[in-house]
Each structure stands twice: as C-alpha cells, then as structure tokens.
Coordinates of C-alpha atoms (C1' of nucleotides) in Angstrom, one line a residue:
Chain A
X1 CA 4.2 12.1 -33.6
X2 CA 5.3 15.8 -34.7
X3 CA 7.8 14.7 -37.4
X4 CA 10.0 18.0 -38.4
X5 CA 9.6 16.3 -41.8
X6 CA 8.7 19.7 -43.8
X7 CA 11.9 21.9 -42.6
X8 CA 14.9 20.3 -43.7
X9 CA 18.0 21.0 -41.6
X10 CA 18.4 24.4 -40.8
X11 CA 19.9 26.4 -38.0
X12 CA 17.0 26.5 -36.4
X13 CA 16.3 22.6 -35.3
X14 CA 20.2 22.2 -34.6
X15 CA 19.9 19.2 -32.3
X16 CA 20.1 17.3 -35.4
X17 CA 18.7 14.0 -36.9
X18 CA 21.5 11.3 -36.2
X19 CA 21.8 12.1 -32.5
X20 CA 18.2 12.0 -32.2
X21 CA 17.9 8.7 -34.6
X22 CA 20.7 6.9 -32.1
X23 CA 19.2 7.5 -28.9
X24 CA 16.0 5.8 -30.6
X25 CA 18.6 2.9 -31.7
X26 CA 19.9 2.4 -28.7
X27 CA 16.3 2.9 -26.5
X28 CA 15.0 0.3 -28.7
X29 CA 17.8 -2.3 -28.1
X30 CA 17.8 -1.4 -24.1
X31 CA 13.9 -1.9 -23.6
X32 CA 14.2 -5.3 -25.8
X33 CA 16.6 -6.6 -23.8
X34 CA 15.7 -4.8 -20.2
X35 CA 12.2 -4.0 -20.7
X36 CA 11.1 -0.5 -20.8
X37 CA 10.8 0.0 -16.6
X38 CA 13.8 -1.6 -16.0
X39 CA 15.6 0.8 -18.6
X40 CA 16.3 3.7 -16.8
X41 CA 17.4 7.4 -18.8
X42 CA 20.4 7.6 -17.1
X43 CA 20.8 3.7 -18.6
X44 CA 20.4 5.0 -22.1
X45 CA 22.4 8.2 -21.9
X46 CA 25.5 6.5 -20.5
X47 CA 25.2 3.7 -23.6
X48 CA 25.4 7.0 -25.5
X49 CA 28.0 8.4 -23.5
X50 CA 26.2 11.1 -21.9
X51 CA 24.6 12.4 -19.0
X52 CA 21.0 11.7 -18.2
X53 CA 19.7 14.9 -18.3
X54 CA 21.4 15.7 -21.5
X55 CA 18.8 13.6 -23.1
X56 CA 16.3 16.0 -23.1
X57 CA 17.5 18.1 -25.7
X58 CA 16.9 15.9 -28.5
X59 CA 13.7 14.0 -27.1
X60 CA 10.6 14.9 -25.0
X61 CA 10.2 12.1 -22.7
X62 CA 10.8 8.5 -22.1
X63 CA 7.4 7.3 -22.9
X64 CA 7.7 9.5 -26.7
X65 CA 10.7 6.9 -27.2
X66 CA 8.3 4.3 -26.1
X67 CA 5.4 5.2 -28.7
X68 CA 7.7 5.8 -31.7
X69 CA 9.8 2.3 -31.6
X70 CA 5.9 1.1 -31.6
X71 CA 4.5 3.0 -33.8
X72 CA 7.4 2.5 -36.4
X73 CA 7.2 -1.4 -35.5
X74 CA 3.6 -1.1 -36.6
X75 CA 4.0 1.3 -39.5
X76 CA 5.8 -1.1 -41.1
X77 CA 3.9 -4.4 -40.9
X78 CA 1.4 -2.1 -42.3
X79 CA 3.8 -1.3 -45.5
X80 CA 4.5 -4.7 -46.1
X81 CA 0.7 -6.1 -46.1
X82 CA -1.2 -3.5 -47.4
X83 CA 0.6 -3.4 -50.5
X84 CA 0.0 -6.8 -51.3
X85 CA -3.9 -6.2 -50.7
X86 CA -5.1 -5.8 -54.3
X87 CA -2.5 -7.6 -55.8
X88 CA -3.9 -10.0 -58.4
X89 CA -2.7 -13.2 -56.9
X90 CA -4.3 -16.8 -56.0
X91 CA -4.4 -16.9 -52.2
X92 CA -1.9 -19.5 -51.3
X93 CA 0.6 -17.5 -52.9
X94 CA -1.0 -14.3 -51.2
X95 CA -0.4 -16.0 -48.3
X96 CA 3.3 -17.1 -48.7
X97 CA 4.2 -13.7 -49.9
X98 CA 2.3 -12.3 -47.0
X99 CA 3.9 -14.4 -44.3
X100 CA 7.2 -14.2 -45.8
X101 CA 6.9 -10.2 -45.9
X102 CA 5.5 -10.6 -42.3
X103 CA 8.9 -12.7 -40.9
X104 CA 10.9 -10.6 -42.9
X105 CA 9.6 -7.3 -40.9
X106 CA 10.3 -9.0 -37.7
X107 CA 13.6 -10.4 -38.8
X108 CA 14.7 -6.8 -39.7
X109 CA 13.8 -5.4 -36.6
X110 CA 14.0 -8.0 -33.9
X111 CA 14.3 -5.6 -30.9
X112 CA 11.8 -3.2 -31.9
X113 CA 9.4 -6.2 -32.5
X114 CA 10.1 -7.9 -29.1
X115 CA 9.3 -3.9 -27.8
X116 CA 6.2 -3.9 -30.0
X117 CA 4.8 -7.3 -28.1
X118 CA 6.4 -6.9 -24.9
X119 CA 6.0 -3.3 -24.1
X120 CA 2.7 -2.1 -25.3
X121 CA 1.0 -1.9 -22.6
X122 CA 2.8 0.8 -21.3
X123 CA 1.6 2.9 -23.7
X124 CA -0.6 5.6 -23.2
X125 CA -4.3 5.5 -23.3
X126 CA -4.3 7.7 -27.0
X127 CA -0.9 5.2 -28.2
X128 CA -2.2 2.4 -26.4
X129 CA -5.6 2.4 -28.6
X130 CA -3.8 2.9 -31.8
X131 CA -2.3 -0.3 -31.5
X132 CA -5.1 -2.1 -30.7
X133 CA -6.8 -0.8 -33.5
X134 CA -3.8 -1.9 -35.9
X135 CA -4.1 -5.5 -34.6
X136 CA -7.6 -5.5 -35.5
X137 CA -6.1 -4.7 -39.0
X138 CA -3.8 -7.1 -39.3
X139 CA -6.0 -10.0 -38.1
X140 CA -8.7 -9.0 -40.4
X141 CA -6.4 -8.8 -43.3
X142 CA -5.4 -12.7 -42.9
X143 CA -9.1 -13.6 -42.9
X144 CA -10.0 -11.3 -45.7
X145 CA -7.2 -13.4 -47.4
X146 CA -8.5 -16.6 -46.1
X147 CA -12.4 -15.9 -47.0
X148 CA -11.1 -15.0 -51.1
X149 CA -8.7 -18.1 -50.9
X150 CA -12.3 -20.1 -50.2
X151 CA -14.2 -18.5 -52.6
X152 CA -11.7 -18.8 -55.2
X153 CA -11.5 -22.6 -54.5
X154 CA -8.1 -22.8 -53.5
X155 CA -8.9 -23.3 -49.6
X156 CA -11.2 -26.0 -48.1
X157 CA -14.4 -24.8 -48.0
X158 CA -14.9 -25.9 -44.4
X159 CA -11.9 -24.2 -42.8
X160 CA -12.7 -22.0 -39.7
X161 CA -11.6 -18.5 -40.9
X162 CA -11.2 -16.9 -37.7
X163 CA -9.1 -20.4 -36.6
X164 CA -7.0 -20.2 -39.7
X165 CA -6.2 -16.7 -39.2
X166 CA -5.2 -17.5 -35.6
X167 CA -3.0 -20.2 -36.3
X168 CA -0.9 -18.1 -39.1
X169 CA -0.6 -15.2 -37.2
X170 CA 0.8 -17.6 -34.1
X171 CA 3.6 -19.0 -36.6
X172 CA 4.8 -15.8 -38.2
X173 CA 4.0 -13.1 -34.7
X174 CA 6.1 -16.1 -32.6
X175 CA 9.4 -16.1 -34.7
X176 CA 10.2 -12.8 -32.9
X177 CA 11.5 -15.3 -30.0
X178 CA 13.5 -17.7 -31.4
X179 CA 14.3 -16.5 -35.1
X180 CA 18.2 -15.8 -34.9
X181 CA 19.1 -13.1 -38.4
X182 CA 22.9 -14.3 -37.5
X183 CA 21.8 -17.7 -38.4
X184 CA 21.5 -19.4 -41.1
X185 CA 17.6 -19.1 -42.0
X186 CA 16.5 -16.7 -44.2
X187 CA 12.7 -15.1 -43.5
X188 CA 12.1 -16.5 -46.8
X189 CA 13.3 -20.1 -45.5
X190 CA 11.0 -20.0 -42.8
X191 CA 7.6 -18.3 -44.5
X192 CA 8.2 -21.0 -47.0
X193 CA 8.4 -24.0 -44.7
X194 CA 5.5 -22.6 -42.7
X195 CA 3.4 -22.6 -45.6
X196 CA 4.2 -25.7 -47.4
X197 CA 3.0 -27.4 -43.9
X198 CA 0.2 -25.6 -43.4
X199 CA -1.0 -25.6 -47.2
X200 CA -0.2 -29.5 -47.4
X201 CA -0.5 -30.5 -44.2
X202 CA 2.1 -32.5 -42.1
X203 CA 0.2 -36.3 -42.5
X204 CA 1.9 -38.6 -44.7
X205 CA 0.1 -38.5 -48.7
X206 CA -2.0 -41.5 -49.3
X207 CA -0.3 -44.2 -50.9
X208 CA -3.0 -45.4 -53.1
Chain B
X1 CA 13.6 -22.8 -4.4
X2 CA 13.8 -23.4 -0.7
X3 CA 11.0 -25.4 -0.7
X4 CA 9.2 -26.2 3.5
X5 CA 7.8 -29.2 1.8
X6 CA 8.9 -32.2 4.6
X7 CA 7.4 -30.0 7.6
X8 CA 3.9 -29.9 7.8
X9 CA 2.0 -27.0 9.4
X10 CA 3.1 -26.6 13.1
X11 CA 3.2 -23.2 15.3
X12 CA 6.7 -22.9 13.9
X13 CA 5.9 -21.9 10.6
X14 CA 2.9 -19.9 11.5
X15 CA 2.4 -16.8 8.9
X16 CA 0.1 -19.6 7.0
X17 CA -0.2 -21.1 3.3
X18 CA -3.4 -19.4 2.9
X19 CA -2.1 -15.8 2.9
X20 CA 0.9 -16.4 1.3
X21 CA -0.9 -18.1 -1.7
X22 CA -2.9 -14.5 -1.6
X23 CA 0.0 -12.5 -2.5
X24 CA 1.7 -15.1 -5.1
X25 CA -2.0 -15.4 -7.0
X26 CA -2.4 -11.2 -6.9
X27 CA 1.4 -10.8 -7.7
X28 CA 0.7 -13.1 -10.9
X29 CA -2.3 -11.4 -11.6
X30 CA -0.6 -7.8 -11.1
X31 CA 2.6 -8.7 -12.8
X32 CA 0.7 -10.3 -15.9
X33 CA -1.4 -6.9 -16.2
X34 CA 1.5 -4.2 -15.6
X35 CA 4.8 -5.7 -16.1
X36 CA 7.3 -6.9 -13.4
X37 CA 9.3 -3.9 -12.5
X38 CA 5.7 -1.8 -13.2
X39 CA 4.7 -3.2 -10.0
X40 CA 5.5 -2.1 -6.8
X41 CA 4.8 -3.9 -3.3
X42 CA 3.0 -1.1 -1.7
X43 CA 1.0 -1.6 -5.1
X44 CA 0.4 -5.5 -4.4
X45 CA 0.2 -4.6 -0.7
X46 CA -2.9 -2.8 -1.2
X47 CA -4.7 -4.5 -3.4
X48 CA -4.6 -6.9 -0.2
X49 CA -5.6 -4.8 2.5
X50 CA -1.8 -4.2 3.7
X51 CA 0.8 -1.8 4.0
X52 CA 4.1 -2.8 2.1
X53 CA 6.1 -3.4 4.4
X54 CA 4.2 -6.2 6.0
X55 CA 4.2 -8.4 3.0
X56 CA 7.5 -9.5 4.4
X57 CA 6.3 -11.2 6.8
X58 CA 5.0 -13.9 4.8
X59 CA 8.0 -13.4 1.9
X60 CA 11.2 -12.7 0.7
X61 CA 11.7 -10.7 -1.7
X62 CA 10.5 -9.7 -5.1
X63 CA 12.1 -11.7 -7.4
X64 CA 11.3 -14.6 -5.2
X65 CA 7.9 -13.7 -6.2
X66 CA 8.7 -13.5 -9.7
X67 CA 10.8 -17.2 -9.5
X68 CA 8.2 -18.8 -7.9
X69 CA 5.7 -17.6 -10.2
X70 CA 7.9 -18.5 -13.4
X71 CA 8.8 -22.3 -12.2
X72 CA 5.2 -22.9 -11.5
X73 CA 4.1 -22.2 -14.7
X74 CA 7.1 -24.1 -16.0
X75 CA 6.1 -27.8 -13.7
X76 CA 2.7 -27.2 -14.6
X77 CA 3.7 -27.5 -18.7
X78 CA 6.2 -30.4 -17.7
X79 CA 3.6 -32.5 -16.4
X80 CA 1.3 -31.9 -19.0
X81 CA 3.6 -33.5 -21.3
X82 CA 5.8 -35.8 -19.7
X83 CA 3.0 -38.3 -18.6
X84 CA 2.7 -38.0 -22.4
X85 CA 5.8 -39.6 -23.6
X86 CA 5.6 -43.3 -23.1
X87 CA 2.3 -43.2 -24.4
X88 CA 1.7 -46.0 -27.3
X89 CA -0.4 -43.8 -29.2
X90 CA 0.2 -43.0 -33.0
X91 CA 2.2 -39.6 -33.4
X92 CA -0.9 -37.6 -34.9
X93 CA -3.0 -38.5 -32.2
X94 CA 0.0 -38.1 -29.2
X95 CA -0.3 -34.5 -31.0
X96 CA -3.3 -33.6 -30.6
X97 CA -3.1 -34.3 -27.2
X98 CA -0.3 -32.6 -26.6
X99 CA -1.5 -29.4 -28.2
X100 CA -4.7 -29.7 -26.2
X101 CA -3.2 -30.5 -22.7
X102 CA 0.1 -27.2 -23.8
X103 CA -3.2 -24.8 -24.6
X104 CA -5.0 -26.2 -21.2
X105 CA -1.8 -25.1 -19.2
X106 CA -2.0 -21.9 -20.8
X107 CA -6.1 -21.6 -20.8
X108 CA -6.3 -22.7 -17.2
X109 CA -3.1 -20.0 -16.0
X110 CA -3.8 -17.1 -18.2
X111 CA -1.5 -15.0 -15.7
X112 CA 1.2 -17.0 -15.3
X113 CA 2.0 -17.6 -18.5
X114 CA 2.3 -14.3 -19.4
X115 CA 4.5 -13.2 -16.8
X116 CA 6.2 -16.6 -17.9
X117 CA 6.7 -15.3 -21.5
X118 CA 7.2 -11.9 -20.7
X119 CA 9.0 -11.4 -17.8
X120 CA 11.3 -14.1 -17.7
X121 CA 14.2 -12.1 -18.9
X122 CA 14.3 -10.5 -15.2
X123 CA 14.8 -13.6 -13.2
X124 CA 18.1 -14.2 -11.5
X125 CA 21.3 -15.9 -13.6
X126 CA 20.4 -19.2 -11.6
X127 CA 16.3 -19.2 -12.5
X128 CA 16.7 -17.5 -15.6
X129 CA 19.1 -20.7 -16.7
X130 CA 16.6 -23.4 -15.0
X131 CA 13.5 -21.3 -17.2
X132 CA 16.0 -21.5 -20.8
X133 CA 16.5 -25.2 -20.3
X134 CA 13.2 -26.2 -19.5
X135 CA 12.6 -24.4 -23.1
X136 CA 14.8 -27.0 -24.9
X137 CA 13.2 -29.6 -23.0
X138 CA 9.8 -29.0 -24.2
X139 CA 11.0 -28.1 -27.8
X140 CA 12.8 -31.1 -28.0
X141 CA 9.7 -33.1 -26.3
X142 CA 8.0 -31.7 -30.0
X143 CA 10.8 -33.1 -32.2
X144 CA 11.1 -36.2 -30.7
X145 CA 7.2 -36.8 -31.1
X146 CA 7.3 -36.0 -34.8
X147 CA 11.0 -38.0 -35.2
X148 CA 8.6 -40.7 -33.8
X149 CA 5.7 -40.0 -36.4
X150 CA 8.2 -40.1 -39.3
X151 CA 9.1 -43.8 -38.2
X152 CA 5.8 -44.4 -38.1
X153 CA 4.5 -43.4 -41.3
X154 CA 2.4 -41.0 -39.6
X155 CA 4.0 -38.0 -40.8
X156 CA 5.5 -37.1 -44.0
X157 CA 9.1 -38.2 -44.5
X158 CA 10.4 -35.2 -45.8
X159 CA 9.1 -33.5 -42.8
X160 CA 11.6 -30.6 -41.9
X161 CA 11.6 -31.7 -37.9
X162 CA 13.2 -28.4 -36.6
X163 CA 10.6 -26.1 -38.6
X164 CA 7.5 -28.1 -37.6
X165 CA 8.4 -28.5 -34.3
X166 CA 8.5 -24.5 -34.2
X167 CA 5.7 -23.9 -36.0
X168 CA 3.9 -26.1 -33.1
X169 CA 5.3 -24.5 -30.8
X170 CA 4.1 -21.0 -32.3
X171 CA 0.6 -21.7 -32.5
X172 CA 0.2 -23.5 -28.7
X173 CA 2.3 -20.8 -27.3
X174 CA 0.8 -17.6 -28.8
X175 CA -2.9 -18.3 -27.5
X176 CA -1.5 -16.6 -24.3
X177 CA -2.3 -13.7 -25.9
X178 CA -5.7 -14.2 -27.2
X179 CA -7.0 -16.7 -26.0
X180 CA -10.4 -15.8 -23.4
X181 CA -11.5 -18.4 -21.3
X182 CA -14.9 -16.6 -20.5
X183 CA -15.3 -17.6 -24.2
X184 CA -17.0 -19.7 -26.1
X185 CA -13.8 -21.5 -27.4
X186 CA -12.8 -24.3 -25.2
X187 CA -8.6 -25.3 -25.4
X188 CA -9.8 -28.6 -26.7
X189 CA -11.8 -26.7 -29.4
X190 CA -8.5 -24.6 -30.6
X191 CA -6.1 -27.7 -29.9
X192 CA -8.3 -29.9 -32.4
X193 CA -9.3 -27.1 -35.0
X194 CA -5.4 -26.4 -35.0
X195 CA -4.4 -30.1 -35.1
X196 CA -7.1 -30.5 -38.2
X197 CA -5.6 -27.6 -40.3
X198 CA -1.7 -29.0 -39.2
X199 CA -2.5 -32.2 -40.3
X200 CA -4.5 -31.9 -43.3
X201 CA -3.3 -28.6 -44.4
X202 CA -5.4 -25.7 -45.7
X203 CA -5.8 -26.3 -49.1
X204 CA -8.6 -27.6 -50.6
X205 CA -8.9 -31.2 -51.8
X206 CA -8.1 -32.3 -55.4
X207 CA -11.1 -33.2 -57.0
X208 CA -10.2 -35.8 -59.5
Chain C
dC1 C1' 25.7 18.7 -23.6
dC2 C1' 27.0 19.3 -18.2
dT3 C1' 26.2 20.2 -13.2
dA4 C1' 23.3 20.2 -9.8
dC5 C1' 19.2 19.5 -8.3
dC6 C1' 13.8 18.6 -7.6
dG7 C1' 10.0 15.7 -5.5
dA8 C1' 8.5 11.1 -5.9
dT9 C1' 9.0 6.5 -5.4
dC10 C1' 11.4 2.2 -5.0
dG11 C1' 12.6 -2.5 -2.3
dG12 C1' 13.4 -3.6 2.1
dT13 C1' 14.2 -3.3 7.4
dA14 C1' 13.7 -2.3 12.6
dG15 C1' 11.1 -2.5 16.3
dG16 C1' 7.1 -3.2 18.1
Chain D
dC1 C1' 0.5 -6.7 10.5
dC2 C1' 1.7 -1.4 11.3
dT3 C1' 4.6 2.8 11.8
dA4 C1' 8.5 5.0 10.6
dC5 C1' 12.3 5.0 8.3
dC6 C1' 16.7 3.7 5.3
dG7 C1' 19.7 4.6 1.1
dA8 C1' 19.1 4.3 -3.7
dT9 C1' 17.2 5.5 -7.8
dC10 C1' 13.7 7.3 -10.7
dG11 C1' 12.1 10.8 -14.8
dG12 C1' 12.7 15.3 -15.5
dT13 C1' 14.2 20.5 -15.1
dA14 C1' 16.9 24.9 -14.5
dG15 C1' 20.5 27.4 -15.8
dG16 C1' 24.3 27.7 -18.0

DNA sequence: CCTACCGATCGGTAGG
DNA sequence: CCTACCGATCGGTAGG
C-alpha cells in the first residue's frame, strides 16, 4: 500500500528492494500451491533460506503479502483492459484483443492469479472490498463492450448482455486451471480459438 | 472411503446418520465460506452446539471431512452425465443437456463445489489422485460428445475438439462462483442461454 | 538476519 | 457428548 516509490535507494531504507521483491515471489508461488493458511512464515522463510522471524524486517505481516500479490493480480487486468477502452475498434475485434490481453495476464502470472481467485477471501474487510469493487469493473467492461458491439451491428441484437458477459468471462477467468505456459499454446492461440467459436458459433454452416 | 453401507442401522453403530450428516452439511457450508485449513473443529463444533472434541465421536478426522465432501460432489457430476452417454440424441441437443444437468449439480450444491474447486489441492495423495482422474473423465466425456457431433454433421468439421471442449468446460464450471440460486436465473435458463450463444455464435446474422 | 521466546490456537485423545 | 489435556505449530516480537 505505502510504496517507498518517491525515495530511491538510500541508506536509510537499507532492507532493500530484491529481498523484499523475492519473499513476494516466493509467498506468491507457496499460497498458489498451499493456499495461504496452509503456508505458514516459517514455510516461506526457510524456501528463502532464513529464519521465520527474520521475515519481518523486510515486510509487515503475512496478510500485507496477501493483499499485494492481489492487488498487483488486479492492477494488472486493469492495465490491460482499460487501455483498450477508447480504442477505435469494431467490437468483435475489441473483444478478441480484449480476451487475448485477459489470457495473456493470467498466463503471465499463473500463481498470483490462482492466489487472486482462490485466496481473496481472506482478505481484509478494507482489501476485501477493493476487489469486489474491481470485479464489478471488469464485468461491466465486457458488457459495455457487448452493448456497443449491438449497437454498432456487429452483435445479434437479441443477445442477453449480462449472459454474454458471463459466458466470456467463464472462458478466459477459467484458463487459470488448466492453461499450462510450458506448453505449447500461446494466450493468443487460445483467445483466438475462444472467439472464433463464440463469434461463429460451433453448429455446422448451412449448406444451402 | 470405508463406506458402512451393507449394515443397516442396528445398536452397533449407534452415534446415528442424522448427526453425522449435521457436521458433513456445516463442514461444507463452513469450508466453502472460510477455506479448509481456515476452519477449525472447535469452529464447526460450535456452530452445532458442541465442544470440539466430541465431534469425534461421530468422525474421524478432518480430512475425512474434506474427502468425503470432495467425492460427493464428484459422484453427484458423474451421474449427471454418465446416464447421458448412450443417449441417441443429436450432439447439440445431448449438449444442452449436459450443460444444464453440469450447472444443476453445481446450482443445487453451491458449497460443495466450491470446496470441490478450491480446496481440492489439500486432500490426501490417494483422494487427491481419485479427484484429478475424475477430471479427465468428465473432460473427455465433453470431447467425445463433440467427436460425436462432428460425425454427425452437427458440429462444424473444423471444430478444434480440445479447445471447445475447454471452453465448455469454462463456462459450466465457473457459475460456481456467481451463480445465486435465490435468483431469478434458473440453471436451465443459463445452460440454454449459454448453449444458444455456443451454438449460434454471437455475431449478428448476415443480412443478404 | 538470528536466537529465543510470547500467547494463542491447532487437531486429536483419554476417561468418563 | 463433556472436561481436561497432549504435543505441535502458528504469527509475530525483543534484543541483539
């Protein structure tokens, strides 16, 4: 939350960034895996090869590593979307780009995703509400580009919105448990599949 | 996984179904809300009028909560779809009624399946390898279903099987996490509204 | 960053 | 189903 952005590296905030930066690394990769109760401090520190009190002197609790792999999770769908908001484009290539920025967030940061839907809950009341929030704002964002896509003609006029925005947000939120970024499926591949199905549909064409 | 199935109730196994269901439904409903290791028996012991200690008479352990909690959710999706199968329907409409009876399951055991997807990861080696090949079984009840509707002519022929089978997956799996049934939105409703725009596709319909 | 420690809480058991 | 308890472990701190 208080990010020492401002003062660069002096003698004075010694603990330093990398140290800091790793335990976040490694928390992250321990509470995907483990969960965030079943992590414990002494867990983490001895991944980083040190005792579990030492900890303390680079961060301020366990549930402050919680709310920034979160917060940074969120922070960055955020980037990737909200960018693309004004962007003069037809909406069913808003949506590809949009789904293919949203896979490629999670396929960056797999663990911190799988944290972000797994672990929020444990959040603080203040954290916990920020998130919520954020959701709200993503899910609005797909209908916003859904209700455009109608008016502009590109979508069926009778498609259910709020349905639509459901059913995109299911494919793209969901890759965070099976996509693989060792394997041989790019985000790209997968946005790009997604939406030629759901743009054209999966029924044979008419053979007139 | 020891289950006193062939004996019927005699004074020899006396603590009774009736409470013991008690503390499996409030675990499912307590792990669902907090998280697995976030809940404690005494917890779960006093939301049913007990001290923690004398939940043992009528279980355990723990993770045998958990298991038993997990499978359940798991037999409950099997039989949904496995009295499917043989089923001489068309592909598109064996679909649809897939997707409806996978979002039942989920609509009808809210709890469960979200300890099912979320808290999986804890079970022992043994469950946790019963729970990952149950997975394949029901991904590759999906593929087979549109391998099928490609024979047919159903389905387009170009159909990537593998990405359409996860996009199905994506959307009947993610309404754990929105879907309300106190709302107005039955799981037939969101299975046949998501089948629609699957089928047809989103885009509007050339006008010649 | 370590040693040594704090009070609290954990899952589970004994004995009734 | 309760009381009383077990050893283990938890997040976090003091003092260096």
């Amino acid at each position: 939350m208080t990010d020492p952005a401002p003062t660069p590296d002096t003698a004075a905030d010694l603990p330093a960034r990398s140290r800091r930066e790793q335990i976040y690394d490694v928390a992250g990769r321990l509470f995907s895996e483990r969960g965030y109760h079943a992590t414990s401090m002494r867990d983490l520190a001895g991944e980083l090869g040190m005792q579990g009190g030492s900890l303390y002197a680079h961060i301020s609790s366990k549930e402050d590593l919680l709310v920034e792999i979160v917060q940074s999770a969120a922070q960055q769908f955020d980037e990737a979307l909200f960018t693309l908001r004004e962007l003069p484009l037809p909406a069913d290539q808003k949506l590809r780009e949009a789904m293919q920025r949203h896979i490629r967030v999670i396929a960056d940061n797999m663990e911190s995703a799988t944290v972000f839907f797994h672990e929020w809950k444990h959040l603080s009341p203040a954290a916990y509400g920020r998130v919520t929030a954020w959701r709200d704002t993503i899910d609005t964002f797909y209908r916003d580009l859904l209700t455009q896509g109608i008016a502009e003609g590109t979508f069926r006029p009778d498609l259910d919105v709020k349905m639509a925005a459901n059913l995109i947000l299911s494919a793209v939120n969901w890759a965070y448990t099976w996509y693989r970024p060792a394997g041989s499926l790019t985000p790209r591949d997968v946005a790009e599949g997604y939406a030629d199905m759901l743009l054209a549909g999966l029924r044979s064409p008419e053979v007139p």
